[in-house]
Amino acid sequence: MIPSPGRDNNQPRVARINPGINIGEPAPAANVRPKPRIAWHRRPLFSPGLDGENLVENLEGGPGGEEWTFREPSHSQSVLDGLNDLRSEGQFCDVVIVVDGQEFSVHKSVLAAASSYFKAMFTCNLAESNLAKVPINGVEPGIIKQLLDYAYSSEITISKDNVQNLLSAANLLEMLPVRDACCQFLDRHMDETNCLGIQSFAEAHSCCELQQKARHFALKHFTDLIKGEEFEAIPQSQLIDLIGSDELEVGREEDVFNAVVKWVESQGGNR
């Protein structure tokens, strides 16, 4: 190679760099701000919160702790309200409940979560699991509507007019909180005129606690309840259970005898 004039071939070559260019660290991209770093310092036990003047207690497990598991108290109700709105709008409904010709569009997942009866129906390969319309027998349309509304709202209205039908339906559909609420309602409204009927009704629906409460009430108020019509309608087995109990509270033995005579006469010789 022919050397260039005026250059010493033994001298190392030096790259020429245009002024203003830094070949060290790469230049930061335009309009990109560096991520701010948070300096963690131990805060005092009591320090001003986000609300300014109010003092927020900085307890372990709260927002001032090392970790904080946040829970929104109204989240569950908000989700229920949202699902209920979707039901009202007919959005994402995947099954129709049919009762006496009336149809109710609902979500399988909501019913399965609220009722063991529906969970088994939709998850255990039963015939109803593949039906677009599922008939429910033995329940009034108004009662099933209340129970479906409860599944989406967690609220239901219990009254003297609907408590028996509501308890029967809730027991059938295995909505146990509603069944238990109906038992509480009957317990609070128990008196000498209805305790025997409540005892029989509770026994028929396997509500053992309510049954025992009604039986205890009848034994304690036996003298008063034999004056009512309900006493004459009880079956023989229930009468024998009452008069044969050591817990029966009566003033005289004659009261028991007169009660049995009254019950026998009311049967018209049929028993």
Tab-separated table of C-alpha atoms in Angstrom:
chain	number	residue	atom	x	y	z
A	1	MET	CA	0.000	0.000	0.000
A	2	ILE	CA	1.291	3.472	-0.854
A	3	PRO	CA	1.503	5.620	2.302
A	4	SER	CA	-0.265	8.910	2.352
A	5	PRO	CA	1.982	11.883	2.158
A	6	GLY	CA	2.795	13.633	5.416
A	7	ARG	CA	1.572	10.676	7.669
A	8	ASP	CA	3.769	8.552	9.850
A	9	ASN	CA	2.816	4.946	9.295
A	10	ASN	CA	3.927	4.028	12.833
A	11	GLN	CA	1.409	6.403	14.468
A	12	PRO	CA	-1.890	4.754	15.636
A	13	ARG	CA	-4.964	5.919	13.878
A	14	VAL	CA	-7.531	7.869	15.882
A	15	ALA	CA	-11.185	7.905	14.890
A	16	ARG	CA	-12.597	11.305	14.227
A	17	ILE	CA	-15.708	12.119	16.232
A	18	ASN	CA	-18.178	14.739	15.213
A	19	PRO	CA	-18.657	17.370	17.840
A	20	GLY	CA	-21.700	16.990	20.105
A	21	ILE	CA	-21.908	13.176	19.865
A	22	ASN	CA	-21.303	11.105	22.994
A	23	ILE	CA	-20.260	7.541	22.239
A	24	GLY	CA	-20.251	6.442	25.892
A	25	GLU	CA	-23.721	5.617	27.292
A	26	PRO	CA	-26.580	5.709	24.783
A	27	ALA	CA	-28.640	8.859	24.811
A	28	PRO	CA	-32.028	8.536	26.451
A	29	ALA	CA	-35.003	8.292	24.119
A	30	ALA	CA	-36.782	11.505	23.440
A	31	ASN	CA	-39.816	12.338	25.676
A	32	VAL	CA	-39.187	9.322	27.999
A	33	ARG	CA	-38.971	10.247	31.649
A	34	PRO	CA	-37.084	7.997	34.035
A	35	LYS	CA	-39.287	5.990	36.457
A	36	PRO	CA	-39.321	7.662	39.867
A	37	ARG	CA	-37.861	5.679	42.722
A	38	ILE	CA	-39.718	5.516	46.028
A	39	ALA	CA	-37.694	5.936	49.171
A	40	TRP	CA	-39.286	3.822	51.930
A	41	HIS	CA	-39.009	5.277	55.394
A	42	ARG	CA	-40.564	4.118	58.616
A	43	ARG	CA	-43.570	6.268	59.390
A	44	PRO	CA	-44.700	7.101	62.918
A	45	LEU	CA	-47.525	5.135	64.477
A	46	PHE	CA	-49.900	7.997	63.826
A	47	SER	CA	-49.458	10.073	60.709
A	48	PRO	CA	-51.640	12.259	58.520
A	49	GLY	CA	-53.591	10.186	56.049
A	50	LEU	CA	-54.761	11.010	52.565
A	51	ASP	CA	-57.669	12.954	54.029
A	52	GLY	CA	-55.311	15.653	55.246
A	53	GLU	CA	-56.242	16.786	58.705
A	54	ASN	CA	-57.544	13.475	60.046
A	55	LEU	CA	-55.029	11.148	61.619
A	56	VAL	CA	-54.971	7.597	60.314
A	57	GLU	CA	-53.780	4.857	62.644
A	58	ASN	CA	-50.832	3.092	61.055
A	59	LEU	CA	-51.449	-0.462	62.269
A	60	GLU	CA	-49.887	-3.704	61.106
A	61	GLY	CA	-51.875	-5.149	58.190
A	62	GLY	CA	-53.283	-1.769	57.205
A	63	PRO	CA	-52.101	0.516	54.423
A	64	GLY	CA	-49.170	1.521	56.586
A	65	GLY	CA	-47.901	-2.028	57.052
A	66	GLU	CA	-45.347	-3.902	54.994
A	67	GLU	CA	-48.179	-5.603	53.112
A	68	TRP	CA	-51.859	-4.763	52.889
A	69	THR	CA	-54.668	-7.069	51.787
A	70	PHE	CA	-57.332	-4.657	50.617
A	71	ARG	CA	-60.967	-5.729	50.824
A	72	GLU	CA	-63.826	-3.620	49.485
A	73	PRO	CA	-66.796	-4.116	51.863
A	74	SER	CA	-69.417	-3.428	49.198
A	75	HIS	CA	-67.801	-5.562	46.488
A	76	SER	CA	-69.995	-8.643	47.021
A	77	GLN	CA	-73.189	-6.614	46.905
A	78	SER	CA	-71.963	-4.717	43.843
A	79	VAL	CA	-71.347	-8.000	42.022
A	80	LEU	CA	-74.818	-9.253	42.973
A	81	ASP	CA	-76.379	-6.011	41.776
A	82	GLY	CA	-74.477	-6.292	38.508
A	83	LEU	CA	-75.614	-9.878	37.975
A	84	ASN	CA	-79.183	-8.898	38.766
A	85	ASP	CA	-78.980	-6.109	36.175
A	86	LEU	CA	-77.711	-8.614	33.620
A	87	ARG	CA	-80.637	-10.900	34.457
A	88	SER	CA	-83.121	-8.053	34.060
A	89	GLU	CA	-81.613	-7.220	30.676
A	90	GLY	CA	-81.507	-10.848	29.600
A	91	GLN	CA	-77.727	-10.737	29.197
A	92	PHE	CA	-75.709	-13.988	29.459
A	93	CYS	CA	-78.734	-15.934	30.779
A	94	ASP	CA	-78.234	-19.610	29.956
A	95	VAL	CA	-81.324	-21.351	31.349
A	96	VAL	CA	-85.040	-20.676	31.817
A	97	ILE	CA	-86.909	-21.866	34.908
A	98	VAL	CA	-90.544	-22.720	34.124
A	99	VAL	CA	-93.210	-22.841	36.842
A	100	ASP	CA	-96.885	-23.275	35.884
A	101	GLY	CA	-96.211	-21.760	32.479
A	102	GLN	CA	-94.322	-18.742	33.797
A	103	GLU	CA	-90.725	-18.422	32.633
A	104	PHE	CA	-87.763	-16.940	34.489
A	105	SER	CA	-84.467	-16.380	32.654
A	106	VAL	CA	-81.495	-16.858	34.957
A	107	HIS	CA	-77.816	-17.777	35.103
A	108	LYS	CA	-76.902	-21.345	36.003
A	109	SER	CA	-73.820	-20.235	37.900
A	110	VAL	CA	-75.831	-17.947	40.203
A	111	LEU	CA	-78.424	-20.608	41.014
A	112	ALA	CA	-75.733	-23.248	41.531
A	113	ALA	CA	-73.925	-20.948	43.961
A	114	ALA	CA	-77.114	-20.197	45.923
A	115	SER	CA	-78.673	-23.667	45.960
A	116	SER	CA	-77.287	-27.182	46.355
A	117	TYR	CA	-80.386	-28.408	44.505
A	118	PHE	CA	-79.550	-26.414	41.387
A	119	LYS	CA	-75.836	-27.169	41.690
A	120	ALA	CA	-76.561	-30.894	41.545
A	121	MET	CA	-79.005	-30.354	38.693
A	122	PHE	CA	-76.516	-28.473	36.508
A	123	THR	CA	-73.275	-30.285	37.374
A	124	CYS	CA	-74.157	-33.963	37.886
A	125	ASN	CA	-75.075	-34.860	34.300
A	126	LEU	CA	-78.787	-34.913	35.026
A	127	ALA	CA	-81.242	-34.567	32.160
A	128	GLU	CA	-82.037	-30.989	33.198
A	129	SER	CA	-78.399	-29.940	32.773
A	130	ASN	CA	-78.815	-29.907	28.992
A	131	LEU	CA	-82.292	-28.399	28.840
A	132	ALA	CA	-82.816	-24.818	27.759
A	133	LYS	CA	-86.022	-24.710	29.840
A	134	VAL	CA	-86.188	-26.493	33.192
A	135	PRO	CA	-89.627	-27.135	34.759
A	136	ILE	CA	-89.981	-26.948	38.550
A	137	ASN	CA	-92.985	-28.680	40.095
A	138	GLY	CA	-94.519	-28.297	43.514
A	139	VAL	CA	-93.726	-24.591	43.831
A	140	GLU	CA	-95.922	-21.560	43.198
A	141	PRO	CA	-94.685	-19.034	40.591
A	142	GLY	CA	-94.771	-16.189	43.104
A	143	ILE	CA	-92.698	-18.172	45.578
A	144	ILE	CA	-90.091	-19.221	43.004
A	145	LYS	CA	-89.814	-15.586	41.897
A	146	GLN	CA	-89.055	-14.552	45.471
A	147	LEU	CA	-86.397	-17.244	45.806
A	148	LEU	CA	-84.772	-16.322	42.488
A	149	ASP	CA	-84.745	-12.674	43.549
A	150	TYR	CA	-83.115	-13.759	46.810
A	151	ALA	CA	-80.380	-15.590	44.899
A	152	TYR	CA	-79.502	-12.335	43.147
A	153	SER	CA	-80.021	-9.919	46.046
A	154	SER	CA	-79.635	-11.824	49.353
A	155	GLU	CA	-82.968	-10.312	50.458
A	156	ILE	CA	-86.442	-11.838	50.809
A	157	THR	CA	-89.659	-10.750	52.535
A	158	ILE	CA	-91.253	-13.242	54.924
A	159	SER	CA	-94.800	-12.775	56.181
A	160	LYS	CA	-97.552	-14.781	57.841
A	161	ASP	CA	-99.156	-15.233	54.430
A	162	ASN	CA	-96.143	-16.768	52.675
A	163	VAL	CA	-93.973	-18.294	55.399
A	164	GLN	CA	-95.262	-21.864	55.013
A	165	ASN	CA	-95.033	-21.959	51.207
A	166	LEU	CA	-91.684	-20.191	51.333
A	167	LEU	CA	-90.252	-22.646	53.846
A	168	SER	CA	-91.497	-25.625	51.818
A	169	ALA	CA	-89.996	-24.280	48.590
A	170	ALA	CA	-86.713	-23.268	50.213
A	171	ASN	CA	-86.472	-26.725	51.747
A	172	LEU	CA	-87.143	-28.356	48.372
A	173	LEU	CA	-84.613	-26.194	46.521
A	174	GLU	CA	-82.120	-26.447	49.401
A	175	MET	CA	-81.865	-22.715	49.975
A	176	LEU	CA	-81.110	-23.339	53.615
A	177	PRO	CA	-80.622	-19.730	54.802
A	178	VAL	CA	-84.176	-18.930	53.665
A	179	ARG	CA	-85.521	-22.073	55.300
A	180	ASP	CA	-83.788	-21.182	58.564
A	181	ALA	CA	-85.094	-17.613	58.366
A	182	CYS	CA	-88.640	-18.959	57.977
A	183	CYS	CA	-88.084	-21.147	61.033
A	184	GLN	CA	-87.011	-18.094	63.011
A	185	PHE	CA	-90.115	-16.226	61.846
A	186	LEU	CA	-92.406	-19.065	62.953
A	187	ASP	CA	-90.586	-19.303	66.284
A	188	ARG	CA	-91.089	-15.607	66.992
A	189	HIS	CA	-94.802	-15.820	66.111
A	190	MET	CA	-95.548	-18.988	68.072
A	191	ASP	CA	-98.440	-18.969	70.559
A	192	GLU	CA	-101.049	-21.293	72.091
A	193	THR	CA	-103.197	-21.220	68.965
A	194	ASN	CA	-100.548	-22.371	66.484
A	195	CYS	CA	-97.761	-24.220	68.334
A	196	LEU	CA	-99.183	-27.669	67.579
A	197	GLY	CA	-99.519	-26.884	63.885
A	198	ILE	CA	-95.984	-25.487	63.807
A	199	GLN	CA	-94.712	-28.657	65.463
A	200	SER	CA	-96.324	-30.872	62.805
A	201	PHE	CA	-95.227	-28.582	59.980
A	202	ALA	CA	-91.644	-28.486	61.233
A	203	GLU	CA	-91.541	-32.274	61.576
A	204	ALA	CA	-92.771	-32.706	57.983
A	205	HIS	CA	-89.893	-30.541	56.714
A	206	SER	CA	-87.189	-31.934	59.006
A	207	CYS	CA	-86.783	-28.646	60.869
A	208	CYS	CA	-85.762	-30.387	64.065
A	209	GLU	CA	-84.901	-27.339	66.165
A	210	LEU	CA	-88.209	-25.620	65.408
A	211	GLN	CA	-90.055	-28.878	66.057
A	212	GLN	CA	-88.502	-29.204	69.509
A	213	LYS	CA	-89.229	-25.571	70.346
A	214	ALA	CA	-92.880	-25.987	69.368
A	215	ARG	CA	-93.167	-29.204	71.376
A	216	HIS	CA	-91.629	-27.548	74.436
A	217	PHE	CA	-94.035	-24.624	74.059
A	218	ALA	CA	-97.022	-27.009	73.834
A	219	LEU	CA	-95.941	-28.899	76.962
A	220	LYS	CA	-95.530	-25.663	78.887
A	221	HIS	CA	-98.863	-24.175	77.785
A	222	PHE	CA	-100.883	-27.392	77.532
A	223	THR	CA	-103.794	-26.117	79.619
A	224	ASP	CA	-104.264	-23.122	77.339
A	225	LEU	CA	-103.811	-24.810	73.966
A	226	ILE	CA	-106.414	-27.546	74.582
A	227	LYS	CA	-109.066	-24.828	74.369
A	228	GLY	CA	-108.317	-24.168	70.699
A	229	GLU	CA	-109.443	-25.945	67.543
A	230	GLU	CA	-105.886	-26.916	66.627
A	231	PHE	CA	-105.763	-29.343	69.546
A	232	GLU	CA	-108.666	-31.355	68.150
A	233	ALA	CA	-106.906	-31.758	64.797
A	234	ILE	CA	-103.640	-33.266	66.034
A	235	PRO	CA	-102.963	-36.945	65.256
A	236	GLN	CA	-103.169	-39.601	67.957
A	237	SER	CA	-99.384	-40.070	68.005
A	238	GLN	CA	-98.823	-36.404	68.807
A	239	LEU	CA	-101.431	-36.480	71.579
A	240	ILE	CA	-99.830	-39.539	73.180
A	241	ASP	CA	-96.403	-37.900	72.974
A	242	LEU	CA	-97.673	-34.805	74.801
A	243	ILE	CA	-99.656	-36.414	77.624
A	244	GLY	CA	-96.973	-39.041	78.187
A	245	SER	CA	-94.127	-36.560	78.571
A	246	ASP	CA	-92.544	-35.910	81.963
A	247	GLU	CA	-92.187	-32.268	80.927
A	248	LEU	CA	-95.960	-31.728	80.674
A	249	GLU	CA	-97.006	-28.792	82.861
A	250	VAL	CA	-100.571	-29.065	84.226
A	251	GLY	CA	-102.158	-27.996	87.468
A	252	ARG	CA	-104.250	-31.166	87.944
A	253	GLU	CA	-104.341	-34.674	86.537
A	254	GLU	CA	-108.004	-34.070	85.689
A	255	ASP	CA	-106.893	-31.518	83.086
A	256	VAL	CA	-105.125	-34.264	81.139
A	257	PHE	CA	-108.134	-36.553	81.381
A	258	ASN	CA	-110.502	-33.826	80.203
A	259	ALA	CA	-108.179	-33.014	77.319
A	260	VAL	CA	-108.206	-36.626	76.137
A	261	VAL	CA	-112.002	-36.786	76.419
A	262	LYS	CA	-112.343	-33.609	74.377
A	263	TRP	CA	-110.008	-34.939	71.687
A	264	VAL	CA	-111.866	-38.271	71.453
A	265	GLU	CA	-115.246	-36.543	71.188
A	266	SER	CA	-113.931	-34.295	68.421
A	267	GLN	CA	-113.085	-37.325	66.313
A	268	GLY	CA	-116.753	-38.317	66.054
A	269	GLY	CA	-116.067	-41.949	66.876
A	270	ASN	CA	-113.565	-42.336	64.059
A	271	ARG	CA	-110.694	-43.153	66.419
